[in-house]
Every structure is written in C-alpha cells, then in structure tokens.
Amino acid sequence: MAFLELDRVAKQFGAQTVVDDFSLVVGKGEFISFLGPSGCGKTTTLQMIAGFLDPTRGAIRLEDKDLTAIHPAKRGLGIVFQSYALFPHMTAAENVAFGLEMRSVPRNERAERVRAALAMVGLAGYEDRHPRRMSGGQQQRVALARALVIKPSVLLLDEPLSNLDAKLREEMQIELRQIQRTIGTTTILVTHDQNEAMSLSDRIVVMSQGKIEQIGTPQETYEKPASAFVSQFLGKTNDFAGTIDRTATPARLVAGSWSAPAPAGLSGAVTVSIRPERIGFGDAGLGAKVVTRIFQGNHWLFQCDGECGPAIVIRQNDGQPQPTEGEAVHLTWRPEDMSVRARTVA
Amino acid sequence: MSAVAEERDARAPWALTAPALMLFVGVLLIPLAMTVMLSFHDWGQYKGIEPVFILKNWQEIATDPYYAEMFWRTFRIAILTTLLTAVLGAPEAYILNRMSGRWKSFFLLVILGPLLISVVARTLGWALLFGGNNGLVNKLLMSLGAIRSPIPFMFTETGMVVALAHVMMPFMVLSVWAALQRLDPQIENAAMSLGAGPVTIIRRIIMPQIMPGVLSGAIIVFSLSASAFATPAIIGGRRLKVAATLAYDEFLNTLNWPLGAAVATLLLVALVLIVVGSNALIERRYAEVFR
Ligand SMILES: Nc1ncnc2c1ncn2[C@@H]1O[C@H](COP(=O)(O)OP(=O)(O)O)[C@@H](O)[C@H]1O
Ligand SMILES: [Mg+2]
C-alpha cells in the first residue's frame, strides 16, 4: 500500500538537472535507503520530501495528500541532518523538547516524552548536557531522539552516521535498525555507504547522476544488479565480455572457454557479471592464472589474469588446499549466480 | 638534551618577543604611567606644572558636579549609540547573510565602505545635512513647509548618538556577521521541521546564538564611542563636552595638563573595568555557545 509516494519528481538548479524522473512508492513502516555516490542528488531528493526545496516537476504524496502543498513546518516529518544541526544553546532535553513545545504539548507530558525519547537512544542521565559537551555519537543520538519524539509520520536521515568512526557506526547501525523495528516509523536513509544501506534497509534505491538505477531489496540489488553501475557500486564484481550464440542448438552463452546454456532474450555481445565469492576453481571453465593470493583470515582473495581480463575470486578458508600464485586454474560458476546484460561493442 | 641547551630554549621565547615587548613598553606602558603620574601633579595659571604628589585634580573631579555630569553624558551617549547599532546592525547582518552571492558582496561593500572614509569627513557630512538653517535637509523641509524651525541636530546629544552610530555600525555588523558564520547552515531547517515558524526561529534559535556576537560588537562600539573624539568634537563642539573632548581642551586650551590627565585616566580606568567586567560576564553566560 502506498504510504509515501514520489511521482516523477525532478529538480533543476538553473539549467542543471539534479534529480530527474524519480518515482518511488514507500509502504508504511518500510526502511528505504537512497544509495549513490556523492553529488548524485540524494540530499536534494530528501529535502524535497522535507519541504526545504520545491520540486521543479512531479508530485509527492503522503497518504494520498499532496505533500508539496503543506508548509515544511506543518509536515510533521522527523529529520536528522548530517551535521545533526542541534541547537547549541539548549541542553539535550531542551533540544528534544523543542518540537513538543511547538506542538503545545502540556509540560508534564512533554517532560515524560523527552525522558522516554532520551532513554530510548541510550542517553538517560544526559538531559542537562549541552551538545558541544557531548561526543559525536551522543550528539547523533540526541538528533535522533529530537526527530522521533514528535512521532513523525516519516523519518528522514541524511547520512546520519557518516561523521562517526567505523566501530561506532556499526553499533549505531544495529541500534538504529532496532529502534526503527520497535517503533515502526517509515524511514528514508540517505547514504553513500553500500554496507550501511544493505544492513539497514528493506529496500534500496540505487541512484546515479540524479536518476534511479534500481529499486530492490538488498539481496536483489546485490545479486541481480540492473546495470553495470549498480553491480560496481554494490561491492566488488567481475565483468566478463561474452557472446550469446543463437545459431547453435541449443543456444549457448560463451565467455572464453567457459560456456553455459544461453538465457532467454538476449543475443550477441553481452556482459557477464559475477560476484567474486560465487566463482570457484574447477577442472574446466574460464582459463586464468593466479597473479596474487592474499590471506585474509576467514577467506582467501585471489587476483587472477584470465582470458576475459582480470578476475577477482574470493574463497572461504575452509581448510581445503588452495591454488598458489602462478598456478593455471579454471574459473567456473553456476549460471544462476551471474547476471547477463547486453553489451554495446565499441 | 644538555642543561645548557635547555636553558637556552627557556630563554628563546623571551628573546623572540623582546622587540615587540620593547615597543609595547616604550610607546604604551611608559606614556600611560607618565599620564597617571601627571594626574597627581599640581598646576597653576602662572607657575605651570609642578611635579609634586597631590590629590587636587582628583578632588576637583570628585567634588565638582560638572565632571559627574560630563562623565554621565559620555557614557549615556556611548550606551545609546551601542543600543542603536545593536538594534539596527544585528538585523542588518542577518539580512545580509541571507542574501545570495552577488548582492551579498555588494552590500557588504556598502557597509564596510565607510570605514575607508575619514571619521571627520563622515561627521561633517551629517553637519552639512542637518547643520542649523543652512543644512540641506533642514532647508528642504523648511521650504516645503514641513517644519518651521530647523531640526535640532548640531550641539545635541541626539545628533552625537546618530553620527556616532553611523560611524560605529560596521563594527557591529561585522561582529554579528562573524557569529552568523558559525551557525549550522541547516539549523533553521531543523527548527522548521520541528514546527517552528519564522518568528520563533529568529527568537528562539538565531538570537540566542548570535547574542555573543552582538555583545562583543557592543563592547567594541561602547568603548570606541565612550572614547571617541572627532565626532563629539564636531557635533558637540565646546558646548556639549564629553570626556575625550574635555581632556583635549584641558591639555591644549587651558594648558592644565594634570587635570586633563586625571580626566583621561578616569575614562581609561572606567572603560577597562566596564569592558573586562562585561566580557567576563558574557563569556560565563554564553560558555556553551562560545566553545
Ligand atoms: N542549491 C543548489 N544550487 C545549485 N546546485 C546545487 C544546489 N544544491 C545541490 N546542488 C547540486 O546538486 C547536485 C546533487 O547534490 P546533493 O543532492 O547534495 O547530492 P548528494 O546528497 O547525493 O551528495 C550536486 O551536483 C550539487 O552541486
Ligand atoms: Mg548529501
């Protein structure tokens, strides 16, 4: 069911189109991530939902009401900014209470809700601290509590974890996910970190240069990338040039000395995309030579020089003997693990 | 590291700051100490300055109500000037900060431009506009029949406050401007998303954060206004004296240097106390915003 809907939304700054043809339907309680490189228009899209920017074209609807007609102060959305944008002259409790004050929540109820919100983000006892006397992680929590205490219909998070160090970020990811699961607020997260998007979201919107590349669950976008951009952006991948030969019967997909029955639809030049952890070493398949072999504890990383260009292979460290550097190997994979796209031959 | 090297290291900072220190002592501390000493010397119409230690000048200042009135006027003018610059300058800086690129640089130049023109020229400008029957504005308004007698400006405290506020405005605008630069660019959006309207945002979010800037601007404007000479001299002349013009007159017209020195010393001490005191208060009050 459509809760929040973006319908062919576009934003132009002067002649520059920053977001184009952006359509998305978000269900109630869903956790969506906008994922893409810096400058691809994620923040702009989020700010159009928040109301700080007006779309040049298109419509944004919340529960079938036109959101763009509502003043940002009246939209009732919770927003966590990348810089947190806490009010430095107010204590943590005053920051969290501000939105309730604006809604004229009675004093007693206000105090109780502020206390509960700070406790939820693990900041019980920090009520009287000023933001500048708090660590980055604590400020981040105050910002989250401030956005959630008003019981927003949608929670918008603009790279909320990017200013934290790696360990803290992982902790906060888990916590964020738990909080969101508990209270069930529909959430949109903007990030350029594919791990963050994959570990947090129900669905990921992969963006590039203002356009949607793919919308799908983390697994779908990782395993069935809709474009070269998506497969490159979501982790390491191998792209091999192949061809589909429809003259043979049955039709076959060929990449170097590796071949398999051709998938339906495509023909001619194609790109075969396969994740490094889905490639195995076998007796027959794509011919290659191991160039470097790197031990990484729970897995081995092989860089190979193959018939169709360089290839990366990741093998679990399962105690089996592994090929050594310089050894000639054959790379094989299951046809269902690859994704095949048409390739334009230069 | 050897003991000798350590000793040399300890002396190095002193050696390096010595030139600046000597300049500071030579052109500031020594003349200042001499002025303070001068204020305790005696003076007579015919005997001139006598280097003795008496409290005559200080007694005169303490007992003659003329001095109390004059000092009170000095600080009243400085306070009103400060208020006027704050009330006009803070919104000015805020509006300026919200302007887009090209207009912003243009108006910043308009605000800072006057700093390039001598204070005397700027004050004389006011005199040309409002100076008695011949002032341009007065003449125009009178010929239009809007007023019957010229607007009193010269030799009035109002005139002094207006002219001083004009001179001091850039300091206030720059000081508030600096505070505005430290604001998080998303802070207004954050407040808006929580349901705050424009008035609430300015009153609850912006004002408290730029207050330190307003107050430090106020300290600058206040101390410069209280010790200003050129503007009070042109607008107030001999009729409406403030501390700086009085000290000048004692030195150069009456030639009673010791009395002039006492007036100057008192002005300096009062200013230092006020500025240091209010600065400490501000820093304590706004510790959270400053850090
Ligand atoms: N106010 C603006 N005026 C002009 N261009 C802008 C403005 N805001 C953003 N842009 C441009 O829009 C593009 C997308 O910006 P943004 O949405 O912030 O990207 P992201 O959040 O994905 O890093 C960038 O190229 C940026 O330069
Ligand atoms: Mg961004």
CSV table of N, CA and C in Angstrom, one decimal, chain A residues 47 52 71-73 77 79 81 83 85-90 98-99 101-103 130 132-133 146 150, chain B residues 182 184-187 189-197 200 204-206 208-209 287-291:
chain,number,residue,atom,x,y,z
A,47,GLN,N,15.4,16.6,0.7
A,47,GLN,CA,15.0,17.9,1.0
A,47,GLN,C,13.7,18.3,0.4
A,52,PHE,N,12.2,21.6,2.2
A,52,PHE,CA,13.1,22.7,2.1
A,52,PHE,C,13.4,23.1,0.7
A,71,HIS,N,3.2,23.4,4.2
A,71,HIS,CA,4.5,24.1,4.6
A,71,HIS,C,5.4,23.1,5.4
A,72,PRO,N,6.7,23.2,5.2
A,72,PRO,CA,7.6,22.3,5.9
A,72,PRO,C,7.3,22.2,7.4
A,73,ALA,N,7.0,23.3,8.0
A,73,ALA,CA,6.8,23.3,9.5
A,73,ALA,C,5.6,22.5,9.9
A,77,LEU,N,7.3,15.8,9.7
A,77,LEU,CA,8.4,14.7,9.4
A,77,LEU,C,9.5,14.9,10.4
A,79,ILE,N,13.5,14.8,11.0
A,79,ILE,CA,14.7,14.9,10.1
A,79,ILE,C,16.0,14.8,11.0
A,81,PHE,N,19.9,15.6,10.4
A,81,PHE,CA,20.8,16.1,9.5
A,81,PHE,C,22.2,15.5,9.6
A,83,SER,N,25.0,17.1,9.8
A,83,SER,CA,25.7,17.8,10.8
A,83,SER,C,25.0,17.8,12.1
A,85,ALA,N,22.8,19.5,13.3
A,85,ALA,CA,22.0,20.7,13.4
A,85,ALA,C,21.3,20.8,14.8
A,86,LEU,N,22.0,20.4,15.8
A,86,LEU,CA,21.4,20.6,17.2
A,86,LEU,C,21.5,22.0,17.6
A,87,PHE,N,20.6,22.4,18.5
A,87,PHE,CA,20.6,23.8,19.0
A,87,PHE,C,21.7,23.9,20.1
A,88,PRO,N,22.8,24.6,19.8
A,88,PRO,CA,23.9,24.5,20.7
A,88,PRO,C,23.7,25.2,22.1
A,89,HIS,N,22.7,26.1,22.1
A,89,HIS,CA,22.4,26.9,23.3
A,89,HIS,C,21.4,26.2,24.2
A,90,MET,N,20.9,25.0,23.7
A,90,MET,CA,20.0,24.3,24.6
A,90,MET,C,20.6,23.0,25.0
A,98,PHE,N,11.9,20.7,22.1
A,98,PHE,CA,11.6,21.9,21.2
A,98,PHE,C,10.4,21.5,20.3
A,99,GLY,N,10.4,20.4,19.7
A,99,GLY,CA,9.3,20.0,18.8
A,99,GLY,C,8.0,19.9,19.5
A,101,GLU,N,7.2,21.5,22.3
A,101,GLU,CA,6.8,22.8,22.7
A,101,GLU,C,6.0,23.4,21.5
A,102,MET,N,6.6,23.3,20.3
A,102,MET,CA,6.0,23.9,19.1
A,102,MET,C,4.6,23.3,18.9
A,103,ARG,N,4.4,22.1,19.4
A,103,ARG,CA,3.0,21.4,19.3
A,103,ARG,C,2.2,21.6,20.5
A,130,HIS,N,24.9,20.1,27.4
A,130,HIS,CA,24.8,20.8,26.1
A,130,HIS,C,25.5,20.0,25.0
A,132,ARG,N,27.6,20.6,22.7
A,132,ARG,CA,29.1,20.8,22.5
A,132,ARG,C,29.9,20.0,23.5
A,133,ARG,N,29.2,19.6,24.6
A,133,ARG,CA,29.9,18.8,25.6
A,133,ARG,C,29.7,17.3,25.4
A,146,ARG,N,15.4,13.8,19.0
A,146,ARG,CA,14.7,15.0,18.7
A,146,ARG,C,13.7,14.8,17.6
A,150,ILE,N,8.6,13.6,18.2
A,150,ILE,CA,7.3,14.2,17.7
A,150,ILE,C,6.5,13.2,17.0
B,182,ARG,N,29.2,31.1,12.2
B,182,ARG,CA,29.4,29.9,12.9
B,182,ARG,C,28.1,29.1,13.1
B,184,ASP,N,25.1,26.5,12.2
B,184,ASP,CA,25.0,25.4,11.3
B,184,ASP,C,24.0,25.8,10.2
B,185,PRO,N,24.4,25.6,8.9
B,185,PRO,CA,23.6,26.1,7.8
B,185,PRO,C,22.2,25.4,7.8
B,186,GLN,N,22.1,24.3,8.4
B,186,GLN,CA,20.8,23.6,8.4
B,186,GLN,C,19.9,23.9,9.7
B,187,ILE,N,20.4,24.8,10.5
B,187,ILE,CA,19.8,25.0,11.9
B,187,ILE,C,18.4,25.5,11.7
B,189,ASN,N,16.4,25.0,9.1
B,189,ASN,CA,15.6,23.9,8.6
B,189,ASN,C,15.2,23.0,9.7
B,190,ALA,N,16.2,22.7,10.6
B,190,ALA,CA,16.0,21.8,11.7
B,190,ALA,C,14.8,22.3,12.5
B,191,ALA,N,14.9,23.6,12.9
B,191,ALA,CA,13.8,24.2,13.7
B,191,ALA,C,12.5,24.2,13.0
B,192,MET,N,12.5,24.4,11.7
B,192,MET,CA,11.3,24.5,10.9
B,192,MET,C,10.7,23.1,10.8
B,193,SER,N,11.5,22.0,10.7
B,193,SER,CA,11.0,20.7,10.6
B,193,SER,C,10.3,20.3,11.9
B,194,LEU,N,10.7,20.9,13.0
B,194,LEU,CA,10.1,20.6,14.3
B,194,LEU,C,8.8,21.4,14.5
B,195,GLY,N,8.5,22.3,13.5
B,195,GLY,CA,7.2,23.0,13.6
B,195,GLY,C,7.3,24.5,14.0
B,196,ALA,N,8.6,25.0,14.0
B,196,ALA,CA,8.7,26.4,14.4
B,196,ALA,C,8.5,27.4,13.2
B,197,GLY,N,7.7,28.5,13.4
B,197,GLY,CA,7.5,29.5,12.4
B,197,GLY,C,8.7,30.4,12.4
B,200,THR,N,9.5,32.5,15.6
B,200,THR,CA,10.0,31.6,16.6
B,200,THR,C,11.5,31.2,16.3
B,204,ARG,N,14.0,32.1,19.1
B,204,ARG,CA,14.4,31.0,20.0
B,204,ARG,C,15.7,30.4,19.5
B,205,ILE,N,16.0,30.5,18.2
B,205,ILE,CA,17.1,29.7,17.7
B,205,ILE,C,18.3,30.7,17.2
B,206,ILE,N,18.0,31.7,16.4
B,206,ILE,CA,19.0,32.5,15.9
B,206,ILE,C,19.5,33.5,17.0
B,208,PRO,N,19.6,33.7,20.3
B,208,PRO,CA,20.5,33.2,21.4
B,208,PRO,C,21.9,32.9,20.9
B,209,GLN,N,21.9,32.4,19.6
B,209,GLN,CA,23.2,32.0,19.1
B,209,GLN,C,24.1,33.2,18.6
B,287,ALA,N,29.0,30.4,27.7
B,287,ALA,CA,30.1,29.4,27.6
B,287,ALA,C,29.7,28.3,26.6
B,288,GLU,N,28.4,27.9,26.6
B,288,GLU,CA,28.0,26.8,25.7
B,288,GLU,C,28.1,27.2,24.2
B,289,VAL,N,27.8,28.4,24.0
B,289,VAL,CA,27.7,28.8,22.6
B,289,VAL,C,29.1,29.1,22.1
B,290,PHE,N,30.0,29.6,23.0
B,290,PHE,CA,31.3,30.1,22.5
B,290,PHE,C,32.2,28.9,22.2
B,291,ARG,N,32.2,27.8,22.9
B,291,ARG,CA,33.2,26.8,22.8
B,291,ARG,C,33.3,26.2,21.4
